[in-house]
Amino acid sequence: MKFFIDTANLAQIKEAAEFGVLDGVTTNPSLMAKEGIKGEAAVMKHYVDICNIVKGGDVSAEVLSTDLAGMIREGEALAALHPQIVVKIPMIRDGIKALKYFSEKGIKTNCTLVFSPGQALLAAKAGATYVSPFIGRLDDVSFDGVDLIAQIVHIYGNYGYKTQVLAASIRHSLHIIRCAEAGADVATCPLSAITDLLKHPLTDIGLAKFLEDARK
Ligand code: G3P
């Protein structure tokens, strides 16, 4: 399972990279706004800065257009920024066409805002590199988001689709575990959800005892 961090905060991305288990980064316009990154030039520079921290890892950069021509123009500019850039495309009608366009050009894509198995099937048929089901937001409206991950993994397995299931909108470490059980290829998480995987009281108690005995 690949671990991505879902943030545009450079300090957190550095911390996650130094932790040694980081495979990539996802961002979205809300996360960029949260960091106060404004204007096209600043946004583009920020993507390059992120790529330079996550050496070799995929970095999703989202288009803002909702029409095909705009998505192609923006996506090509983003892809030209750095070889690690993955063009993030929303799950809308022109988005499907854009996924197909980029797939045929060999440019990696991440289909975002996915909330149903039918949407995930369309993304795979259009050749998306990643599909991003938002599990936390489904939980928020009383659907089990991890059930959707399991459904998509099952459907893709039936047909051998190569699209990777990227579980997004992860809120805590149990989401990561349940997504791993369901067969997600990637989890994109807040840093805290990743570091919380470390925690177990018996580990702390056991280590304290070993260190105490070593001193005897
Ligand atoms: O990767 C998608 C993610 O950023 C959405 O997360 O917490 O806003 O639902 P959230």
mmCIF file with all atom_site columns, C-alpha atoms and ligand atoms in Angstrom:
data_model
loop_
_atom_site.group_PDB
_atom_site.id
_atom_site.type_symbol
_atom_site.label_atom_id
_atom_site.label_alt_id
_atom_site.label_comp_id
_atom_site.label_asym_id
_atom_site.label_entity_id
_atom_site.label_seq_id
_atom_site.pdbx_PDB_ins_code
_atom_site.Cartn_x
_atom_site.Cartn_y
_atom_site.Cartn_z
_atom_site.occupancy
_atom_site.B_iso_or_equiv
_atom_site.pdbx_formal_charge
_atom_site.auth_seq_id
_atom_site.auth_comp_id
_atom_site.auth_asym_id
_atom_site.auth_atom_id
_atom_site.pdbx_PDB_model_num
ATOM   1   C CA . MET A 1 1   ? 0.000   0.000  0.000   1.00 0.00 ? 1   MET A CA 1
ATOM   2   C CA . LYS A 1 2   ? 1.308   3.433  -0.937  1.00 0.00 ? 2   LYS A CA 1
ATOM   3   C CA . PHE A 1 3   ? 1.053   6.307  1.554   1.00 0.00 ? 3   PHE A CA 1
ATOM   4   C CA . PHE A 1 4   ? 0.425   9.788  0.188   1.00 0.00 ? 4   PHE A CA 1
ATOM   5   C CA . ILE A 1 5   ? 0.021   12.880 2.349   1.00 0.00 ? 5   ILE A CA 1
ATOM   6   C CA . ASP A 1 6   ? -3.016  15.053 1.660   1.00 0.00 ? 6   ASP A CA 1
ATOM   7   C CA . THR A 1 7   ? -1.744  18.576 2.230   1.00 0.00 ? 7   THR A CA 1
ATOM   8   C CA . ALA A 1 8   ? -0.048  21.557 0.602   1.00 0.00 ? 8   ALA A CA 1
ATOM   9   C CA . ASN A 1 9   ? 1.885   22.358 3.789   1.00 0.00 ? 9   ASN A CA 1
ATOM   10  C CA . LEU A 1 10  ? 5.593   22.113 2.971   1.00 0.00 ? 10  LEU A CA 1
ATOM   11  C CA . ALA A 1 11  ? 6.678   21.575 6.593   1.00 0.00 ? 11  ALA A CA 1
ATOM   12  C CA . GLN A 1 12  ? 4.313   18.608 6.955   1.00 0.00 ? 12  GLN A CA 1
ATOM   13  C CA . ILE A 1 13  ? 5.400   17.177 3.603   1.00 0.00 ? 13  ILE A CA 1
ATOM   14  C CA . LYS A 1 14  ? 9.063   17.439 4.717   1.00 0.00 ? 14  LYS A CA 1
ATOM   15  C CA . GLU A 1 15  ? 8.245   15.784 8.045   1.00 0.00 ? 15  GLU A CA 1
ATOM   16  C CA . ALA A 1 16  ? 6.401   12.939 6.285   1.00 0.00 ? 16  ALA A CA 1
ATOM   17  C CA . ALA A 1 17  ? 9.251   12.481 3.796   1.00 0.00 ? 17  ALA A CA 1
ATOM   18  C CA . GLU A 1 18  ? 11.806  12.348 6.631   1.00 0.00 ? 18  GLU A CA 1
ATOM   19  C CA . PHE A 1 19  ? 9.664   9.736  8.398   1.00 0.00 ? 19  PHE A CA 1
ATOM   20  C CA . GLY A 1 20  ? 10.604  7.511  5.446   1.00 0.00 ? 20  GLY A CA 1
ATOM   21  C CA . VAL A 1 21  ? 7.270   6.040  4.369   1.00 0.00 ? 21  VAL A CA 1
ATOM   22  C CA . LEU A 1 22  ? 6.000   8.732  2.011   1.00 0.00 ? 22  LEU A CA 1
ATOM   23  C CA . ASP A 1 23  ? 5.179   7.766  -1.581  1.00 0.00 ? 23  ASP A CA 1
ATOM   24  C CA . GLY A 1 24  ? 3.485   10.932 -2.837  1.00 0.00 ? 24  GLY A CA 1
ATOM   25  C CA . VAL A 1 25  ? 1.319   13.985 -2.197  1.00 0.00 ? 25  VAL A CA 1
ATOM   26  C CA . THR A 1 26  ? -2.222  14.997 -3.092  1.00 0.00 ? 26  THR A CA 1
ATOM   27  C CA . THR A 1 27  ? -3.414  18.590 -3.044  1.00 0.00 ? 27  THR A CA 1
ATOM   28  C CA . ASN A 1 28  ? -6.624  20.336 -3.961  1.00 0.00 ? 28  ASN A CA 1
ATOM   29  C CA . PRO A 1 29  ? -7.664  24.000 -4.306  1.00 0.00 ? 29  PRO A CA 1
ATOM   30  C CA . SER A 1 30  ? -8.941  24.075 -0.706  1.00 0.00 ? 30  SER A CA 1
ATOM   31  C CA . LEU A 1 31  ? -5.618  22.792 0.642   1.00 0.00 ? 31  LEU A CA 1
ATOM   32  C CA . MET A 1 32  ? -3.687  25.367 -1.438  1.00 0.00 ? 32  MET A CA 1
ATOM   33  C CA . ALA A 1 33  ? -5.961  28.156 -0.149  1.00 0.00 ? 33  ALA A CA 1
ATOM   34  C CA . LYS A 1 34  ? -5.405  26.945 3.430   1.00 0.00 ? 34  LYS A CA 1
ATOM   35  C CA . GLU A 1 35  ? -1.660  27.583 2.952   1.00 0.00 ? 35  GLU A CA 1
ATOM   36  C CA . GLY A 1 36  ? -2.375  31.054 1.514   1.00 0.00 ? 36  GLY A CA 1
ATOM   37  C CA . ILE A 1 37  ? -0.974  30.183 -1.929  1.00 0.00 ? 37  ILE A CA 1
ATOM   38  C CA . LYS A 1 38  ? -2.608  32.649 -4.337  1.00 0.00 ? 38  LYS A CA 1
ATOM   39  C CA . GLY A 1 39  ? -2.222  33.354 -8.046  1.00 0.00 ? 39  GLY A CA 1
ATOM   40  C CA . GLU A 1 40  ? -1.187  31.043 -10.873 1.00 0.00 ? 40  GLU A CA 1
ATOM   41  C CA . ALA A 1 41  ? 2.574   31.680 -10.628 1.00 0.00 ? 41  ALA A CA 1
ATOM   42  C CA . ALA A 1 42  ? 2.656   31.042 -6.867  1.00 0.00 ? 42  ALA A CA 1
ATOM   43  C CA . VAL A 1 43  ? 0.552   27.877 -7.227  1.00 0.00 ? 43  VAL A CA 1
ATOM   44  C CA . MET A 1 44  ? 2.811   26.535 -9.995  1.00 0.00 ? 44  MET A CA 1
ATOM   45  C CA . LYS A 1 45  ? 5.947   27.259 -7.937  1.00 0.00 ? 45  LYS A CA 1
ATOM   46  C CA . HIS A 1 46  ? 4.395   25.529 -4.930  1.00 0.00 ? 46  HIS A CA 1
ATOM   47  C CA . TYR A 1 47  ? 3.800   22.355 -6.957  1.00 0.00 ? 47  TYR A CA 1
ATOM   48  C CA . VAL A 1 48  ? 7.463   22.317 -8.012  1.00 0.00 ? 48  VAL A CA 1
ATOM   49  C CA . ASP A 1 49  ? 8.553   22.847 -4.389  1.00 0.00 ? 49  ASP A CA 1
ATOM   50  C CA . ILE A 1 50  ? 6.401   19.876 -3.345  1.00 0.00 ? 50  ILE A CA 1
ATOM   51  C CA . CYS A 1 51  ? 7.865   17.677 -6.116  1.00 0.00 ? 51  CYS A CA 1
ATOM   52  C CA . ASN A 1 52  ? 11.375  18.542 -4.975  1.00 0.00 ? 52  ASN A CA 1
ATOM   53  C CA . ILE A 1 53  ? 10.602  17.369 -1.424  1.00 0.00 ? 53  ILE A CA 1
ATOM   54  C CA . VAL A 1 54  ? 8.918   14.089 -2.411  1.00 0.00 ? 54  VAL A CA 1
ATOM   55  C CA . LYS A 1 55  ? 11.714  12.782 -4.589  1.00 0.00 ? 55  LYS A CA 1
ATOM   56  C CA . GLY A 1 56  ? 10.264  10.401 -7.194  1.00 0.00 ? 56  GLY A CA 1
ATOM   57  C CA . GLY A 1 57  ? 6.747   10.388 -5.722  1.00 0.00 ? 57  GLY A CA 1
ATOM   58  C CA . ASP A 1 58  ? 3.564   11.304 -7.570  1.00 0.00 ? 58  ASP A CA 1
ATOM   59  C CA . VAL A 1 59  ? 2.160   14.780 -6.788  1.00 0.00 ? 59  VAL A CA 1
ATOM   60  C CA . SER A 1 60  ? -1.463  15.467 -7.733  1.00 0.00 ? 60  SER A CA 1
ATOM   61  C CA . ALA A 1 61  ? -2.176  18.986 -9.015  1.00 0.00 ? 61  ALA A CA 1
ATOM   62  C CA . GLU A 1 62  ? -5.802  19.862 -9.693  1.00 0.00 ? 62  GLU A CA 1
ATOM   63  C CA . VAL A 1 63  ? -7.212  21.697 -12.724 1.00 0.00 ? 63  VAL A CA 1
ATOM   64  C CA . LEU A 1 64  ? -9.768  24.441 -12.059 1.00 0.00 ? 64  LEU A CA 1
ATOM   65  C CA . SER A 1 65  ? -11.512 24.426 -15.446 1.00 0.00 ? 65  SER A CA 1
ATOM   66  C CA . THR A 1 66  ? -14.694 22.443 -15.924 1.00 0.00 ? 66  THR A CA 1
ATOM   67  C CA . ASP A 1 67  ? -14.685 22.369 -19.740 1.00 0.00 ? 67  ASP A CA 1
ATOM   68  C CA . LEU A 1 68  ? -12.556 20.033 -21.844 1.00 0.00 ? 68  LEU A CA 1
ATOM   69  C CA . ALA A 1 69  ? -10.450 22.687 -23.578 1.00 0.00 ? 69  ALA A CA 1
ATOM   70  C CA . GLY A 1 70  ? -9.670  24.398 -20.269 1.00 0.00 ? 70  GLY A CA 1
ATOM   71  C CA . MET A 1 71  ? -8.809  21.125 -18.525 1.00 0.00 ? 71  MET A CA 1
ATOM   72  C CA . ILE A 1 72  ? -6.463  20.175 -21.387 1.00 0.00 ? 72  ILE A CA 1
ATOM   73  C CA . ARG A 1 73  ? -4.757  23.576 -21.355 1.00 0.00 ? 73  ARG A CA 1
ATOM   74  C CA . GLU A 1 74  ? -4.308  23.601 -17.579 1.00 0.00 ? 74  GLU A CA 1
ATOM   75  C CA . GLY A 1 75  ? -3.405  19.911 -17.348 1.00 0.00 ? 75  GLY A CA 1
ATOM   76  C CA . GLU A 1 76  ? -0.703  20.205 -20.008 1.00 0.00 ? 76  GLU A CA 1
ATOM   77  C CA . ALA A 1 77  ? 0.800   23.229 -18.233 1.00 0.00 ? 77  ALA A CA 1
ATOM   78  C CA . LEU A 1 78  ? 0.778   21.347 -14.908 1.00 0.00 ? 78  LEU A CA 1
ATOM   79  C CA . ALA A 1 79  ? 2.283   18.184 -16.425 1.00 0.00 ? 79  ALA A CA 1
ATOM   80  C CA . ALA A 1 80  ? 5.061   20.261 -18.020 1.00 0.00 ? 80  ALA A CA 1
ATOM   81  C CA . LEU A 1 81  ? 6.068   21.616 -14.600 1.00 0.00 ? 81  LEU A CA 1
ATOM   82  C CA . HIS A 1 82  ? 7.701   18.422 -13.338 1.00 0.00 ? 82  HIS A CA 1
ATOM   83  C CA . PRO A 1 83  ? 7.756   14.715 -14.286 1.00 0.00 ? 83  PRO A CA 1
ATOM   84  C CA . GLN A 1 84  ? 6.180   13.800 -10.907 1.00 0.00 ? 84  GLN A CA 1
ATOM   85  C CA . ILE A 1 85  ? 3.007   15.817 -11.542 1.00 0.00 ? 85  ILE A CA 1
ATOM   86  C CA . VAL A 1 86  ? -0.265  13.879 -11.828 1.00 0.00 ? 86  VAL A CA 1
ATOM   87  C CA . VAL A 1 87  ? -3.108  15.927 -13.339 1.00 0.00 ? 87  VAL A CA 1
ATOM   88  C CA . LYS A 1 88  ? -6.137  15.856 -11.037 1.00 0.00 ? 88  LYS A CA 1
ATOM   89  C CA . ILE A 1 89  ? -9.428  15.966 -12.930 1.00 0.00 ? 89  ILE A CA 1
ATOM   90  C CA . PRO A 1 90  ? -12.947 16.187 -11.458 1.00 0.00 ? 90  PRO A CA 1
ATOM   91  C CA . MET A 1 91  ? -15.509 13.433 -12.059 1.00 0.00 ? 91  MET A CA 1
ATOM   92  C CA . ILE A 1 92  ? -17.687 15.316 -14.545 1.00 0.00 ? 92  ILE A CA 1
ATOM   93  C CA . ARG A 1 93  ? -18.626 14.630 -18.183 1.00 0.00 ? 93  ARG A CA 1
ATOM   94  C CA . ASP A 1 94  ? -15.785 16.692 -19.704 1.00 0.00 ? 94  ASP A CA 1
ATOM   95  C CA . GLY A 1 95  ? -13.505 15.270 -17.027 1.00 0.00 ? 95  GLY A CA 1
ATOM   96  C CA . ILE A 1 96  ? -13.987 11.798 -18.489 1.00 0.00 ? 96  ILE A CA 1
ATOM   97  C CA . LYS A 1 97  ? -12.994 13.133 -21.912 1.00 0.00 ? 97  LYS A CA 1
ATOM   98  C CA . ALA A 1 98  ? -9.956  14.839 -20.377 1.00 0.00 ? 98  ALA A CA 1
ATOM   99  C CA . LEU A 1 99  ? -8.915  11.595 -18.612 1.00 0.00 ? 99  LEU A CA 1
ATOM   100 C CA . LYS A 1 100 ? -9.061  9.804  -21.957 1.00 0.00 ? 100 LYS A CA 1
ATOM   101 C CA . TYR A 1 101 ? -7.057  12.587 -23.649 1.00 0.00 ? 101 TYR A CA 1
ATOM   102 C CA . PHE A 1 102 ? -4.286  12.558 -21.031 1.00 0.00 ? 102 PHE A CA 1
ATOM   103 C CA . SER A 1 103 ? -4.228  8.761  -20.856 1.00 0.00 ? 103 SER A CA 1
ATOM   104 C CA . GLU A 1 104 ? -3.613  8.582  -24.623 1.00 0.00 ? 104 GLU A CA 1
ATOM   105 C CA . LYS A 1 105 ? -0.794  11.138 -24.251 1.00 0.00 ? 105 LYS A CA 1
ATOM   106 C CA . GLY A 1 106 ? 0.843   9.116  -21.449 1.00 0.00 ? 106 GLY A CA 1
ATOM   107 C CA . ILE A 1 107 ? 0.192   11.834 -18.834 1.00 0.00 ? 107 ILE A CA 1
ATOM   108 C CA . LYS A 1 108 ? -0.758  10.504 -15.386 1.00 0.00 ? 108 LYS A CA 1
ATOM   109 C CA . THR A 1 109 ? -4.169  11.457 -13.998 1.00 0.00 ? 109 THR A CA 1
ATOM   110 C CA . ASN A 1 110 ? -6.085  11.317 -10.739 1.00 0.00 ? 110 ASN A CA 1
ATOM   111 C CA . CYS A 1 111 ? -9.879  11.376 -11.040 1.00 0.00 ? 111 CYS A CA 1
ATOM   112 C CA . THR A 1 112 ? -11.193 13.229 -7.992  1.00 0.00 ? 112 THR A CA 1
ATOM   113 C CA . LEU A 1 113 ? -14.547 13.721 -6.220  1.00 0.00 ? 113 LEU A CA 1
ATOM   114 C CA . VAL A 1 114 ? -15.623 10.109 -6.696  1.00 0.00 ? 114 VAL A CA 1
ATOM   115 C CA . PHE A 1 115 ? -18.499 8.912  -4.530  1.00 0.00 ? 115 PHE A CA 1
ATOM   116 C CA . SER A 1 116 ? -19.964 5.882  -6.352  1.00 0.00 ? 116 SER A CA 1
ATOM   117 C CA . PRO A 1 117 ? -18.847 2.637  -8.025  1.00 0.00 ? 117 PRO A CA 1
ATOM   118 C CA . GLY A 1 118 ? -20.343 3.795  -11.345 1.00 0.00 ? 118 GLY A CA 1
ATOM   119 C CA . GLN A 1 119 ? -18.164 6.901  -11.318 1.00 0.00 ? 119 GLN A CA 1
ATOM   120 C CA . ALA A 1 120 ? -15.117 4.747  -10.542 1.00 0.00 ? 120 ALA A CA 1
ATOM   121 C CA . LEU A 1 121 ? -15.954 2.426  -13.451 1.00 0.00 ? 121 LEU A CA 1
ATOM   122 C CA . LEU A 1 122 ? -16.115 5.400  -15.830 1.00 0.00 ? 122 LEU A CA 1
ATOM   123 C CA . ALA A 1 123 ? -12.763 6.698  -14.568 1.00 0.00 ? 123 ALA A CA 1
ATOM   124 C CA . ALA A 1 124 ? -11.126 3.309  -15.187 1.00 0.00 ? 124 ALA A CA 1
ATOM   125 C CA . LYS A 1 125 ? -12.642 3.008  -18.661 1.00 0.00 ? 125 LYS A CA 1
ATOM   126 C CA . ALA A 1 126 ? -11.270 6.480  -19.495 1.00 0.00 ? 126 ALA A CA 1
ATOM   127 C CA . GLY A 1 127 ? -7.786  5.293  -18.444 1.00 0.00 ? 127 GLY A CA 1
ATOM   128 C CA . ALA A 1 128 ? -7.299  7.222  -15.183 1.00 0.00 ? 128 ALA A CA 1
ATOM   129 C CA . THR A 1 129 ? -4.047  6.383  -13.384 1.00 0.00 ? 129 THR A CA 1
ATOM   130 C CA . TYR A 1 130 ? -5.719  6.895  -9.986  1.00 0.00 ? 130 TYR A CA 1
ATOM   131 C CA . VAL A 1 131 ? -9.325  7.119  -8.839  1.00 0.00 ? 131 VAL A CA 1
ATOM   132 C CA . SER A 1 132 ? -10.017 9.043  -5.624  1.00 0.00 ? 132 SER A CA 1
ATOM   133 C CA . PRO A 1 133 ? -13.101 7.961  -3.649  1.00 0.00 ? 133 PRO A CA 1
ATOM   134 C CA . PHE A 1 134 ? -13.675 10.400 -0.741  1.00 0.00 ? 134 PHE A CA 1
ATOM   135 C CA . ILE A 1 135 ? -14.392 8.077  2.145   1.00 0.00 ? 135 ILE A CA 1
ATOM   136 C CA . GLY A 1 136 ? -14.571 10.572 5.026   1.00 0.00 ? 136 GLY A CA 1
ATOM   137 C CA . ARG A 1 137 ? -17.156 12.695 3.238   1.00 0.00 ? 137 ARG A CA 1
ATOM   138 C CA . LEU A 1 138 ? -19.266 9.567  2.645   1.00 0.00 ? 138 LEU A CA 1
ATOM   139 C CA . ASP A 1 139 ? -19.015 8.696  6.347   1.00 0.00 ? 139 ASP A CA 1
ATOM   140 C CA . ASP A 1 140 ? -20.167 12.269 7.067   1.00 0.00 ? 140 ASP A CA 1
ATOM   141 C CA . VAL A 1 141 ? -23.467 11.555 5.297   1.00 0.00 ? 141 VAL A CA 1
ATOM   142 C CA . SER A 1 142 ? -23.929 8.121  6.927   1.00 0.00 ? 142 SER A CA 1
ATOM   143 C CA . PHE A 1 143 ? -22.573 5.892  4.137   1.00 0.00 ? 143 PHE A CA 1
ATOM   144 C CA . ASP A 1 144 ? -19.627 3.638  4.971   1.00 0.00 ? 144 ASP A CA 1
ATOM   145 C CA . GLY A 1 145 ? -16.861 5.061  2.765   1.00 0.00 ? 145 GLY A CA 1
ATOM   146 C CA . VAL A 1 146 ? -14.713 1.936  3.110   1.00 0.00 ? 146 VAL A CA 1
ATOM   147 C CA . ASP A 1 147 ? -17.537 -0.156 1.603   1.00 0.00 ? 147 ASP A CA 1
ATOM   148 C CA . LEU A 1 148 ? -17.114 1.923  -1.555  1.00 0.00 ? 148 LEU A CA 1
ATOM   149 C CA . ILE A 1 149 ? -13.366 1.163  -1.606  1.00 0.00 ? 149 ILE A CA 1
ATOM   150 C CA . ALA A 1 150 ? -14.113 -2.575 -1.368  1.00 0.00 ? 150 ALA A CA 1
ATOM   151 C CA . GLN A 1 151 ? -16.714 -2.333 -4.152  1.00 0.00 ? 151 GLN A CA 1
ATOM   152 C CA . ILE A 1 152 ? -14.326 -0.509 -6.497  1.00 0.00 ? 152 ILE A CA 1
ATOM   153 C CA . VAL A 1 153 ? -11.448 -2.914 -5.774  1.00 0.00 ? 153 VAL A CA 1
ATOM   154 C CA . HIS A 1 154 ? -13.805 -5.817 -6.525  1.00 0.00 ? 154 HIS A CA 1
ATOM   155 C CA . ILE A 1 155 ? -15.071 -4.295 -9.794  1.00 0.00 ? 155 ILE A CA 1
ATOM   156 C CA . TYR A 1 156 ? -11.579 -3.380 -11.024 1.00 0.00 ? 156 TYR A CA 1
ATOM   157 C CA . GLY A 1 157 ? -10.393 -6.902 -10.163 1.00 0.00 ? 157 GLY A CA 1
ATOM   158 C CA . ASN A 1 158 ? -13.197 -8.422 -12.262 1.00 0.00 ? 158 ASN A CA 1
ATOM   159 C CA . TYR A 1 159 ? -11.879 -6.728 -15.385 1.00 0.00 ? 159 TYR A CA 1
ATOM   160 C CA . GLY A 1 160 ? -8.195  -6.230 -14.673 1.00 0.00 ? 160 GLY A CA 1
ATOM   161 C CA . TYR A 1 161 ? -8.374  -2.435 -14.797 1.00 0.00 ? 161 TYR A CA 1
ATOM   162 C CA . LYS A 1 162 ? -4.991  -0.886 -14.057 1.00 0.00 ? 162 LYS A CA 1
ATOM   163 C CA . THR A 1 163 ? -6.445  2.266  -12.409 1.00 0.00 ? 163 THR A CA 1
ATOM   164 C CA . GLN A 1 164 ? -5.163  2.470  -8.830  1.00 0.00 ? 164 GLN A CA 1
ATOM   165 C CA . VAL A 1 165 ? -7.668  2.984  -6.025  1.00 0.00 ? 165 VAL A CA 1
ATOM   166 C CA . LEU A 1 166 ? -6.517  6.005  -4.014  1.00 0.00 ? 166 LEU A CA 1
ATOM   167 C CA . ALA A 1 167 ? -8.570  6.249  -0.827  1.00 0.00 ? 167 ALA A CA 1
ATOM   168 C CA . ALA A 1 168 ? -9.007  9.972  -0.092  1.00 0.00 ? 168 ALA A CA 1
ATOM   169 C CA . SER A 1 169 ? -10.695 12.103 2.558   1.00 0.00 ? 169 SER A CA 1
ATOM   170 C CA . ILE A 1 170 ? -9.142  9.828  5.169   1.00 0.00 ? 170 ILE A CA 1
ATOM   171 C CA . ARG A 1 171 ? -9.640  11.196 8.663   1.00 0.00 ? 171 ARG A CA 1
ATOM   172 C CA . HIS A 1 172 ? -7.854  8.773  11.035  1.00 0.00 ? 172 HIS A CA 1
ATOM   173 C CA . SER A 1 173 ? -5.611  5.707  11.272  1.00 0.00 ? 173 SER A CA 1
ATOM   174 C CA . LEU A 1 174 ? -8.487  3.193  11.414  1.00 0.00 ? 174 LEU A CA 1
ATOM   175 C CA . HIS A 1 175 ? -9.530  4.425  7.968   1.00 0.00 ? 175 HIS A CA 1
ATOM   176 C CA . ILE A 1 176 ? -6.042  3.482  6.714   1.00 0.00 ? 176 ILE A CA 1
ATOM   177 C CA . ILE A 1 177 ? -6.260  -0.014 8.231   1.00 0.00 ? 177 ILE A CA 1
ATOM   178 C CA . ARG A 1 178 ? -9.750  -0.638 6.850   1.00 0.00 ? 178 ARG A CA 1
ATOM   179 C CA . CYS A 1 179 ? -8.710  0.635  3.400   1.00 0.00 ? 179 CYS A CA 1
ATOM   180 C CA . ALA A 1 180 ? -5.687  -1.677 3.492   1.00 0.00 ? 180 ALA A CA 1
ATOM   181 C CA . GLU A 1 181 ? -7.998  -4.600 4.340   1.00 0.00 ? 181 GLU A CA 1
ATOM   182 C CA . ALA A 1 182 ? -10.285 -3.589 1.463   1.00 0.00 ? 182 ALA A CA 1
ATOM   183 C CA . GLY A 1 183 ? -7.329  -3.606 -0.960  1.00 0.00 ? 183 GLY A CA 1
ATOM   184 C CA . ALA A 1 184 ? -6.873  0.122  -1.692  1.00 0.00 ? 184 ALA A CA 1
ATOM   185 C CA . ASP A 1 185 ? -3.644  0.717  -3.626  1.00 0.00 ? 185 ASP A CA 1
ATOM   186 C CA . VAL A 1 186 ? -3.011  4.090  -1.965  1.00 0.00 ? 186 VAL A CA 1
ATOM   187 C CA . ALA A 1 187 ? -4.195  5.992  1.098   1.00 0.00 ? 187 ALA A CA 1
ATOM   188 C CA . THR A 1 188 ? -3.843  9.768  1.065   1.00 0.00 ? 188 THR A CA 1
ATOM   189 C CA . CYS A 1 189 ? -3.974  11.018 4.632   1.00 0.00 ? 189 CYS A CA 1
ATOM   190 C CA . PRO A 1 190 ? -3.274  13.802 7.048   1.00 0.00 ? 190 PRO A CA 1
ATOM   191 C CA . LEU A 1 191 ? 0.180   13.284 8.611   1.00 0.00 ? 191 LEU A CA 1
ATOM   192 C CA . SER A 1 192 ? -1.449  12.569 11.992  1.00 0.00 ? 192 SER A CA 1
ATOM   193 C CA . ALA A 1 193 ? -3.321  9.547  10.590  1.00 0.00 ? 193 ALA A CA 1
ATOM   194 C CA . ILE A 1 194 ? 0.006   8.080  9.431   1.00 0.00 ? 194 ILE A CA 1
ATOM   195 C CA . THR A 1 195 ? 1.927   8.750  12.654  1.00 0.00 ? 195 THR A CA 1
ATOM   196 C CA . ASP A 1 196 ? -1.006  7.455  14.759  1.00 0.00 ? 196 ASP A CA 1
ATOM   197 C CA . LEU A 1 197 ? -0.314  4.031  13.216  1.00 0.00 ? 197 LEU A CA 1
ATOM   198 C CA . LEU A 1 198 ? 2.748   3.965  15.487  1.00 0.00 ? 198 LEU A CA 1
ATOM   199 C CA . LYS A 1 199 ? 0.747   4.029  18.668  1.00 0.00 ? 199 LYS A CA 1
ATOM   200 C CA . HIS A 1 200 ? 0.134   1.045  20.924  1.00 0.00 ? 200 HIS A CA 1
ATOM   201 C CA . PRO A 1 201 ? 0.280   1.187  24.731  1.00 0.00 ? 201 PRO A CA 1
ATOM   202 C CA . LEU A 1 202 ? 1.815   -2.301 24.939  1.00 0.00 ? 202 LEU A CA 1
ATOM   203 C CA . THR A 1 203 ? 4.701   -1.090 22.744  1.00 0.00 ? 203 THR A CA 1
ATOM   204 C CA . ASP A 1 204 ? 5.361   1.785  25.173  1.00 0.00 ? 204 ASP A CA 1
ATOM   205 C CA . ILE A 1 205 ? 5.061   -0.465 28.246  1.00 0.00 ? 205 ILE A CA 1
ATOM   206 C CA . GLY A 1 206 ? 7.247   -3.157 26.652  1.00 0.00 ? 206 GLY A CA 1
ATOM   207 C CA . LEU A 1 207 ? 9.952   -0.685 25.653  1.00 0.00 ? 207 LEU A CA 1
ATOM   208 C CA . ALA A 1 208 ? 9.997   0.930  29.112  1.00 0.00 ? 208 ALA A CA 1
ATOM   209 C CA . LYS A 1 209 ? 10.449  -2.536 30.669  1.00 0.00 ? 209 LYS A CA 1
ATOM   210 C CA . PHE A 1 210 ? 13.252  -3.539 28.261  1.00 0.00 ? 210 PHE A CA 1
ATOM   211 C CA . LEU A 1 211 ? 15.119  -0.278 28.961  1.00 0.00 ? 211 LEU A CA 1
ATOM   212 C CA . GLU A 1 212 ? 14.619  -0.675 32.700  1.00 0.00 ? 212 GLU A CA 1
ATOM   213 C CA . ASP A 1 213 ? 15.924  -4.280 32.604  1.00 0.00 ? 213 ASP A CA 1
ATOM   214 C CA . ALA A 1 214 ? 18.892  -3.237 30.457  1.00 0.00 ? 214 ALA A CA 1
ATOM   215 C CA . ARG A 1 215 ? 19.912  -0.786 33.195  1.00 0.00 ? 215 ARG A CA 1
ATOM   216 C CA . LYS A 1 216 ? 19.945  -3.548 35.866  1.00 0.00 ? 216 LYS A CA 1
HETATM 217 O O1 . G3P B 2 .   ? -8.010  14.069 -0.970  1.00 0.00 ? 1   G3P B O1 1
HETATM 218 C C1 . G3P B 2 .   ? -9.289  14.603 -0.803  1.00 0.00 ? 1   G3P B C1 1
HETATM 219 C C2 . G3P B 2 .   ? -9.358  15.305 0.478   1.00 0.00 ? 1   G3P B C2 1
HETATM 220 O O2 . G3P B 2 .   ? -8.515  16.407 0.475   1.00 0.00 ? 1   G3P B O2 1
HETATM 221 C C3 . G3P B 2 .   ? -10.693 15.670 0.968   1.00 0.00 ? 1   G3P B C3 1
HETATM 222 O O3 . G3P B 2 .   ? -10.564 15.535 2.316   1.00 0.00 ? 1   G3P B O3 1
HETATM 223 O O4 . G3P B 2 .   ? -11.071 15.956 4.642   1.00 0.00 ? 1   G3P B O4 1
HETATM 224 O O5 . G3P B 2 .   ? -11.723 17.636 2.881   1.00 0.00 ? 1   G3P B O5 1
HETATM 225 O O6 . G3P B 2 .   ? -12.935 15.477 3.069   1.00 0.00 ? 1   G3P B O6 1
HETATM 226 P P1 . G3P B 2 .   ? -11.642 16.204 3.272   1.00 0.00 ? 1   G3P B P1 1
#
